[in-house]
PDB file of C-alpha atoms in Angstrom:
ATOM      1  CA  MET A   1     -54.316 -21.090 -21.932  1.00 43.00           C
ATOM      2  CA  PRO A   2     -55.445 -24.539 -20.676  1.00 41.00           C
ATOM      3  CA  ALA A   3     -58.036 -24.356 -17.876  1.00 41.00           C
ATOM      4  CA  SER A   4     -56.294 -27.185 -16.097  1.00 37.00           C
ATOM      5  CA  ARG A   5     -53.135 -25.207 -15.381  1.00 39.00           C
ATOM      6  CA  PRO A   6     -52.754 -21.939 -13.481  1.00 38.00           C
ATOM      7  CA  ALA A   7     -52.357 -19.036 -15.853  1.00 58.00           C
ATOM      8  CA  GLU A   8     -49.254 -17.633 -14.277  1.00 68.00           C
ATOM      9  CA  PHE A   9     -49.349 -14.335 -16.164  1.00 84.00           C
ATOM     10  CA  VAL A  10     -52.942 -13.591 -15.085  1.00 95.00           C
ATOM     11  CA  THR A  11     -53.770 -11.907 -11.818  1.00 97.00           C
ATOM     12  CA  ALA A  12     -57.158 -12.658 -10.153  1.00 97.00           C
ATOM     13  CA  LEU A  13     -59.034 -10.005  -8.290  1.00 98.00           C
ATOM     14  CA  LEU A  14     -61.802 -10.910  -5.750  1.00 97.00           C
ATOM     15  CA  LEU A  15     -64.103  -7.912  -5.266  1.00 96.00           C
ATOM     16  CA  ALA A  16     -65.185  -7.786  -1.583  1.00 93.00           C
ATOM     17  CA  GLY A  17     -65.329  -4.017  -0.898  1.00 66.00           C
ATOM     18  CA  GLY A  18     -69.129  -3.526  -1.226  1.00 60.00           C
ATOM     19  CA  GLU A  19     -71.314  -2.096   1.481  1.00 55.00           C
ATOM     20  CA  GLY A  20     -73.688  -5.064   1.706  1.00 48.00           C
ATOM     21  CA  ARG A  21     -76.800  -2.882   1.604  1.00 53.00           C
ATOM     22  CA  ARG A  22     -79.125  -5.736   0.800  1.00 49.00           C
ATOM     23  CA  MET A  23     -77.526  -7.749   3.653  1.00 48.00           C
ATOM     24  CA  SER A  24     -78.253  -5.104   6.303  1.00 51.00           C
ATOM     25  CA  GLY A  25     -74.729  -3.646   5.875  1.00 64.00           C
ATOM     26  CA  ALA A  26     -72.970  -6.967   6.540  1.00 74.00           C
ATOM     27  CA  ASP A  27     -69.581  -7.646   4.955  1.00 85.00           C
ATOM     28  CA  LYS A  28     -70.853 -10.213   2.420  1.00 86.00           C
ATOM     29  CA  GLY A  29     -67.471 -11.928   2.115  1.00 90.00           C
ATOM     30  CA  TRP A  30     -67.849 -13.272   5.606  1.00 92.00           C
ATOM     31  CA  LEU A  31     -71.392 -14.449   5.446  1.00 88.00           C
ATOM     32  CA  GLU A  32     -71.362 -18.242   5.541  1.00 88.00           C
ATOM     33  CA  LEU A  33     -72.848 -20.803   3.178  1.00 85.00           C
ATOM     34  CA  ASP A  34     -73.004 -24.146   4.909  1.00 86.00           C
ATOM     35  CA  GLY A  35     -70.406 -23.014   7.446  1.00 89.00           C
ATOM     36  CA  VAL A  36     -67.873 -21.609   4.866  1.00 91.00           C
ATOM     37  CA  PRO A  37     -67.569 -17.836   4.290  1.00 92.00           C
ATOM     38  CA  LEU A  38     -68.485 -16.665   0.763  1.00 92.00           C
ATOM     39  CA  ALA A  39     -65.147 -15.040   0.258  1.00 94.00           C
ATOM     40  CA  GLU A  40     -63.236 -18.284   1.080  1.00 95.00           C
ATOM     41  CA  ARG A  41     -65.392 -20.216  -1.385  1.00 93.00           C
ATOM     42  CA  ALA A  42     -64.883 -17.664  -4.241  1.00 94.00           C
ATOM     43  CA  ALA A  43     -61.189 -17.359  -3.458  1.00 96.00           C
ATOM     44  CA  ALA A  44     -60.744 -21.130  -3.581  1.00 96.00           C
ATOM     45  CA  ARG A  45     -62.405 -21.103  -7.080  1.00 94.00           C
ATOM     46  CA  LEU A  46     -60.234 -18.181  -8.395  1.00 95.00           C
ATOM     47  CA  ARG A  47     -56.874 -19.039  -6.851  1.00 95.00           C
ATOM     48  CA  PRO A  48     -56.032 -22.003  -9.070  1.00 94.00           C
ATOM     49  CA  GLN A  49     -56.848 -20.060 -12.224  1.00 95.00           C
ATOM     50  CA  ALA A  50     -54.189 -17.334 -11.804  1.00 95.00           C
ATOM     51  CA  GLY A  51     -50.625 -16.723 -10.725  1.00 94.00           C
ATOM     52  CA  ALA A  52     -51.670 -14.306  -7.950  1.00 95.00           C
ATOM     53  CA  LEU A  53     -54.850 -13.415  -6.019  1.00 97.00           C
ATOM     54  CA  LEU A  54     -55.730  -9.896  -4.963  1.00 98.00           C
ATOM     55  CA  ILE A  55     -58.614  -9.062  -2.591  1.00 97.00           C
ATOM     56  CA  SER A  56     -60.381  -5.733  -2.953  1.00 97.00           C
ATOM     57  CA  ALA A  57     -61.730  -4.925   0.503  1.00 95.00           C
ATOM     58  CA  ASN A  58     -62.370  -1.813   2.608  1.00 92.00           C
ATOM     59  CA  ARG A  59     -63.057  -3.451   6.021  1.00 92.00           C
ATOM     60  CA  ASN A  60     -61.906  -6.608   7.915  1.00 94.00           C
ATOM     61  CA  LEU A  61     -58.602  -6.199   6.080  1.00 96.00           C
ATOM     62  CA  GLU A  62     -56.597  -8.488   8.326  1.00 95.00           C
ATOM     63  CA  ARG A  63     -59.135 -11.272   7.878  1.00 95.00           C
ATOM     64  CA  TYR A  64     -59.023 -10.833   4.012  1.00 96.00           C
ATOM     65  CA  ALA A  65     -55.301 -10.860   4.123  1.00 97.00           C
ATOM     66  CA  ALA A  66     -55.461 -14.579   5.009  1.00 96.00           C
ATOM     67  CA  LEU A  67     -56.880 -15.198   1.536  1.00 95.00           C
ATOM     68  CA  GLY A  68     -54.544 -13.049  -0.574  1.00 95.00           C
ATOM     69  CA  GLN A  69     -52.940  -9.633  -0.980  1.00 97.00           C
ATOM     70  CA  VAL A  70     -55.436  -6.979   0.038  1.00 97.00           C
ATOM     71  CA  VAL A  71     -55.910  -3.776  -1.933  1.00 97.00           C
ATOM     72  CA  THR A  72     -58.132  -0.931  -0.838  1.00 96.00           C
ATOM     73  CA  ASP A  73     -59.954   1.782  -2.826  1.00 95.00           C
ATOM     74  CA  ALA A  74     -57.822   4.871  -3.386  1.00 96.00           C
ATOM     75  CA  ALA A  75     -59.104   7.847  -1.468  1.00 95.00           C
ATOM     76  CA  GLU A  76     -59.566   9.705  -4.778  1.00 96.00           C
ATOM     77  CA  PHE A  77     -62.077   7.071  -5.864  1.00 95.00           C
ATOM     78  CA  ALA A  78     -63.897   6.402  -2.569  1.00 90.00           C
ATOM     79  CA  GLY A  79     -67.485   5.563  -3.227  1.00 87.00           C
ATOM     80  CA  GLY A  80     -66.631   4.464  -6.715  1.00 92.00           C
ATOM     81  CA  GLY A  81     -68.215   1.036  -6.295  1.00 92.00           C
ATOM     82  CA  PRO A  82     -66.781  -1.964  -8.176  1.00 95.00           C
ATOM     83  CA  LEU A  83     -64.787   0.223 -10.556  1.00 97.00           C
ATOM     84  CA  ALA A  84     -62.834   1.674  -7.621  1.00 96.00           C
ATOM     85  CA  GLY A  85     -62.012  -1.821  -6.560  1.00 97.00           C
ATOM     86  CA  LEU A  86     -60.970  -2.671 -10.135  1.00 98.00           C
ATOM     87  CA  GLU A  87     -58.734   0.444 -10.216  1.00 98.00           C
ATOM     88  CA  ALA A  88     -57.037  -0.692  -6.973  1.00 97.00           C
ATOM     89  CA  GLY A  89     -56.545  -4.155  -8.458  1.00 98.00           C
ATOM     90  CA  LEU A  90     -55.119  -2.926 -11.713  1.00 98.00           C
ATOM     91  CA  SER A  91     -52.807  -0.575  -9.850  1.00 97.00           C
ATOM     92  CA  ALA A  92     -51.399  -3.524  -7.822  1.00 97.00           C
ATOM     93  CA  CYS A  93     -51.343  -5.958 -10.733  1.00 95.00           C
ATOM     94  CA  ASP A  94     -47.837  -6.983 -11.704  1.00 90.00           C
ATOM     95  CA  GLY A  95     -48.786  -8.537 -15.090  1.00 90.00           C
ATOM     96  CA  ASP A  96     -50.612  -7.576 -18.225  1.00 94.00           C
ATOM     97  CA  TRP A  97     -54.009  -9.158 -17.411  1.00 96.00           C
ATOM     98  CA  LEU A  98     -56.497  -9.142 -14.596  1.00 97.00           C
ATOM     99  CA  VAL A  99     -59.593 -11.331 -14.107  1.00 98.00           C
ATOM    100  CA  SER A 100     -62.183 -10.174 -11.597  1.00 98.00           C
ATOM    101  CA  ALA A 101     -65.147 -11.679  -9.800  1.00 96.00           C
ATOM    102  CA  PRO A 102     -67.279 -10.727  -6.848  1.00 94.00           C
ATOM    103  CA  CYS A 103     -67.172 -12.489  -3.508  1.00 92.00           C
ATOM    104  CA  ASP A 104     -70.920 -13.350  -3.530  1.00 89.00           C
ATOM    105  CA  LEU A 105     -70.478 -15.883  -6.476  1.00 89.00           C
ATOM    106  CA  PRO A 106     -69.336 -18.938  -4.558  1.00 88.00           C
ATOM    107  CA  PHE A 107     -69.980 -21.332  -7.474  1.00 89.00           C
ATOM    108  CA  LEU A 108     -67.707 -19.711 -10.116  1.00 93.00           C
ATOM    109  CA  PRO A 109     -66.629 -21.941 -12.991  1.00 94.00           C
ATOM    110  CA  ASP A 110     -63.123 -23.347 -12.713  1.00 93.00           C
ATOM    111  CA  ASP A 111     -62.404 -22.186 -16.279  1.00 95.00           C
ATOM    112  CA  LEU A 112     -63.663 -18.653 -15.806  1.00 96.00           C
ATOM    113  CA  ALA A 113     -60.203 -17.069 -16.370  1.00 96.00           C
ATOM    114  CA  ALA A 114     -59.378 -19.247 -19.376  1.00 96.00           C
ATOM    115  CA  ARG A 115     -62.597 -18.524 -21.165  1.00 96.00           C
ATOM    116  CA  LEU A 116     -62.636 -14.769 -20.346  1.00 97.00           C
ATOM    117  CA  MET A 117     -59.032 -14.495 -21.448  1.00 96.00           C
ATOM    118  CA  ALA A 118     -59.572 -16.183 -24.807  1.00 96.00           C
ATOM    119  CA  PRO A 119     -60.818 -13.062 -26.778  1.00 96.00           C
ATOM    120  CA  LEU A 120     -58.069 -10.909 -25.245  1.00 96.00           C
ATOM    121  CA  LEU A 121     -55.333 -13.326 -26.198  1.00 94.00           C
ATOM    122  CA  ARG A 122     -56.717 -13.494 -29.720  1.00 94.00           C
ATOM    123  CA  GLY A 123     -56.445  -9.694 -29.876  1.00 95.00           C
ATOM    124  CA  GLU A 124     -60.192  -9.273 -30.360  1.00 97.00           C
ATOM    125  CA  ALA A 125     -60.794  -6.954 -27.456  1.00 97.00           C
ATOM    126  CA  PRO A 126     -58.957  -5.444 -24.457  1.00 97.00           C
ATOM    127  CA  LEU A 127     -61.701  -6.464 -22.075  1.00 98.00           C
ATOM    128  CA  SER A 128     -64.256  -9.367 -21.884  1.00 98.00           C
ATOM    129  CA  VAL A 129     -67.364  -9.889 -19.748  1.00 98.00           C
ATOM    130  CA  ALA A 130     -69.131 -13.057 -18.740  1.00 97.00           C
ATOM    131  CA  ARG A 131     -72.656 -13.603 -19.996  1.00 96.00           C
ATOM    132  CA  CYS A 132     -75.099 -16.388 -19.108  1.00 94.00           C
ATOM    133  CA  ASP A 133     -78.503 -16.973 -20.695  1.00 92.00           C
ATOM    134  CA  GLY A 134     -78.279 -13.512 -22.328  1.00 93.00           C
ATOM    135  CA  HIS A 135     -77.598 -11.711 -19.043  1.00 93.00           C
ATOM    136  CA  PRO A 136     -74.135  -9.995 -18.664  1.00 95.00           C
ATOM    137  CA  HIS A 137     -72.315 -10.390 -15.386  1.00 95.00           C
ATOM    138  CA  PRO A 138     -70.301  -7.231 -15.535  1.00 96.00           C
ATOM    139  CA  VAL A 139     -68.103  -7.703 -12.530  1.00 96.00           C
ATOM    140  CA  CYS A 140     -66.922 -11.017 -13.929  1.00 97.00           C
ATOM    141  CA  MET A 141     -64.401  -9.677 -16.466  1.00 98.00           C
ATOM    142  CA  ALA A 142     -60.981 -10.005 -17.883  1.00 98.00           C
ATOM    143  CA  VAL A 143     -59.113  -6.707 -18.394  1.00 98.00           C
ATOM    144  CA  CYS A 144     -55.848  -5.684 -20.094  1.00 97.00           C
ATOM    145  CA  ALA A 145     -53.757  -3.647 -17.646  1.00 96.00           C
ATOM    146  CA  ASP A 146     -53.330  -1.026 -20.427  1.00 96.00           C
ATOM    147  CA  LEU A 147     -56.923   0.037 -19.632  1.00 98.00           C
ATOM    148  CA  LEU A 148     -55.955   1.501 -16.242  1.00 98.00           C
ATOM    149  CA  PRO A 149     -55.533   5.066 -17.543  1.00 98.00           C
ATOM    150  CA  SER A 150     -58.946   4.834 -19.291  1.00 97.00           C
ATOM    151  CA  LEU A 151     -60.567   3.625 -16.066  1.00 98.00           C
ATOM    152  CA  ARG A 152     -59.018   6.409 -13.986  1.00 98.00           C
ATOM    153  CA  ALA A 153     -60.175   9.007 -16.505  1.00 98.00           C
ATOM    154  CA  TYR A 154     -63.708   7.572 -16.316  1.00 97.00           C
ATOM    155  CA  LEU A 155     -63.735   7.671 -12.542  1.00 97.00           C
ATOM    156  CA  ARG A 156     -62.252  11.151 -12.420  1.00 97.00           C
ATOM    157  CA  GLY A 157     -65.000  12.291 -14.688  1.00 96.00           C
ATOM    158  CA  GLY A 158     -67.580  11.070 -12.230  1.00 95.00           C
ATOM    159  CA  GLY A 159     -68.375   7.823 -13.945  1.00 96.00           C
ATOM    160  CA  ARG A 160     -69.483   4.891 -11.781  1.00 95.00           C
ATOM    161  CA  LYS A 161     -71.399   2.534 -14.164  1.00 97.00           C
ATOM    162  CA  VAL A 162     -69.475  -0.666 -14.763  1.00 97.00           C
ATOM    163  CA  ARG A 163     -71.289  -1.450 -18.041  1.00 97.00           C
ATOM    164  CA  GLU A 164     -70.948   2.053 -19.375  1.00 98.00           C
ATOM    165  CA  TRP A 165     -67.149   1.973 -18.969  1.00 98.00           C
ATOM    166  CA  GLN A 166     -66.928  -1.548 -20.337  1.00 98.00           C
ATOM    167  CA  ALA A 167     -68.873  -0.444 -23.484  1.00 97.00           C
ATOM    168  CA  GLN A 168     -66.587   2.508 -23.898  1.00 97.00           C
ATOM    169  CA  ALA A 169     -63.573   0.239 -23.622  1.00 97.00           C
ATOM    170  CA  GLY A 170     -64.844  -2.116 -26.304  1.00 97.00           C
ATOM    171  CA  ALA A 171     -65.749  -5.136 -24.229  1.00 98.00           C
ATOM    172  CA  ALA A 172     -66.428  -8.512 -25.777  1.00 98.00           C
ATOM    173  CA  MET A 173     -69.050 -10.893 -24.357  1.00 98.00           C
ATOM    174  CA  VAL A 174     -68.132 -14.445 -23.428  1.00 97.00           C
ATOM    175  CA  ASP A 175     -71.044 -16.894 -23.078  1.00 97.00           C
ATOM    176  CA  PHE A 176     -71.300 -19.373 -20.178  1.00 96.00           C
ATOM    177  CA  ASP A 177     -74.695 -20.803 -20.997  1.00 92.00           C
ATOM    178  CA  ASP A 178     -73.455 -24.186 -20.003  1.00 90.00           C
ATOM    179  CA  ALA A 179     -72.888 -23.054 -16.451  1.00 83.00           C
ATOM    180  CA  PRO A 180     -76.033 -21.150 -15.250  1.00 77.00           C
ATOM    181  CA  GLN A 181     -75.642 -22.111 -11.574  1.00 82.00           C
ATOM    182  CA  ALA A 182     -72.108 -20.700 -11.528  1.00 85.00           C
ATOM    183  CA  PHE A 183     -73.461 -17.164 -11.682  1.00 86.00           C
ATOM    184  CA  ARG A 184     -76.015 -17.402  -8.972  1.00 78.00           C
ATOM    185  CA  ASN A 185     -75.549 -14.148  -7.069  1.00 71.00           C
ATOM    186  CA  LEU A 186     -76.061 -14.386  -3.282  1.00 59.00           C
ATOM    187  CA  ASN A 187     -77.278 -10.749  -2.761  1.00 61.00           C
ATOM    188  CA  THR A 188     -79.887 -11.160   0.019  1.00 58.00           C
ATOM    189  CA  PRO A 189     -80.508 -13.253   3.110  1.00 57.00           C
ATOM    190  CA  ASP A 190     -83.149 -15.239   1.028  1.00 59.00           C
ATOM    191  CA  ASP A 191     -80.593 -15.931  -1.677  1.00 57.00           C
ATOM    192  CA  LEU A 192     -78.168 -17.293   0.927  1.00 52.00           C
ATOM    193  CA  ALA A 193     -80.867 -19.439   2.566  1.00 57.00           C
ATOM    194  CA  ALA A 194     -81.962 -20.856  -0.795  1.00 57.00           C
ATOM    195  CA  ALA A 195     -78.387 -21.717  -1.805  1.00 54.00           C
ATOM    196  CA  SER A 196     -77.893 -23.549   1.493  1.00 54.00           C
ATOM    197  CA  ARG A 197     -81.089 -25.590   1.007  1.00 46.00           C
ATOM    198  CA  ARG A 198     -79.768 -26.622  -2.386  1.00 54.00           C
TER     199      ARG A 198
END
């Protein structure tokens, strides 16, 4: 799957449904970095890497709809965090594969999907997770759509931990040590200010 061509059989999912607790409850996707909302920056990175772009959001739905098809957390899994957003994305995914990333990573690598998909296409794992300098970035993952029943069962059992479910599903790690800045998370006002200064 060459990184230079859109992977038409892969669906991308931008996770923007968080509560923004460390941003005083703000919708992080619409916080601006140098005048451009974080969601727009992340979507622009993801869109060329997939055949379709879904946006997991639970507020400002009309605004997010300008970026892609919006999916919302199922009532059954309300409060389920990123895994609830992933469940919504997998439920709406038309193809066999989904690649997800959060909206507060505006510097995502342009080969994120290709590299995460590699172990899945080789049949080594049904799920892969980005890792950089030894640190996993669990919400940056590629998932086989066949894992949807497993994810639903985990959520219905009260599970909410992304890394726990990934371990149960047999996740492979994909190293991005060559792109440390790509995984700079903008979680707080200080993070946003520092990124703007750079």
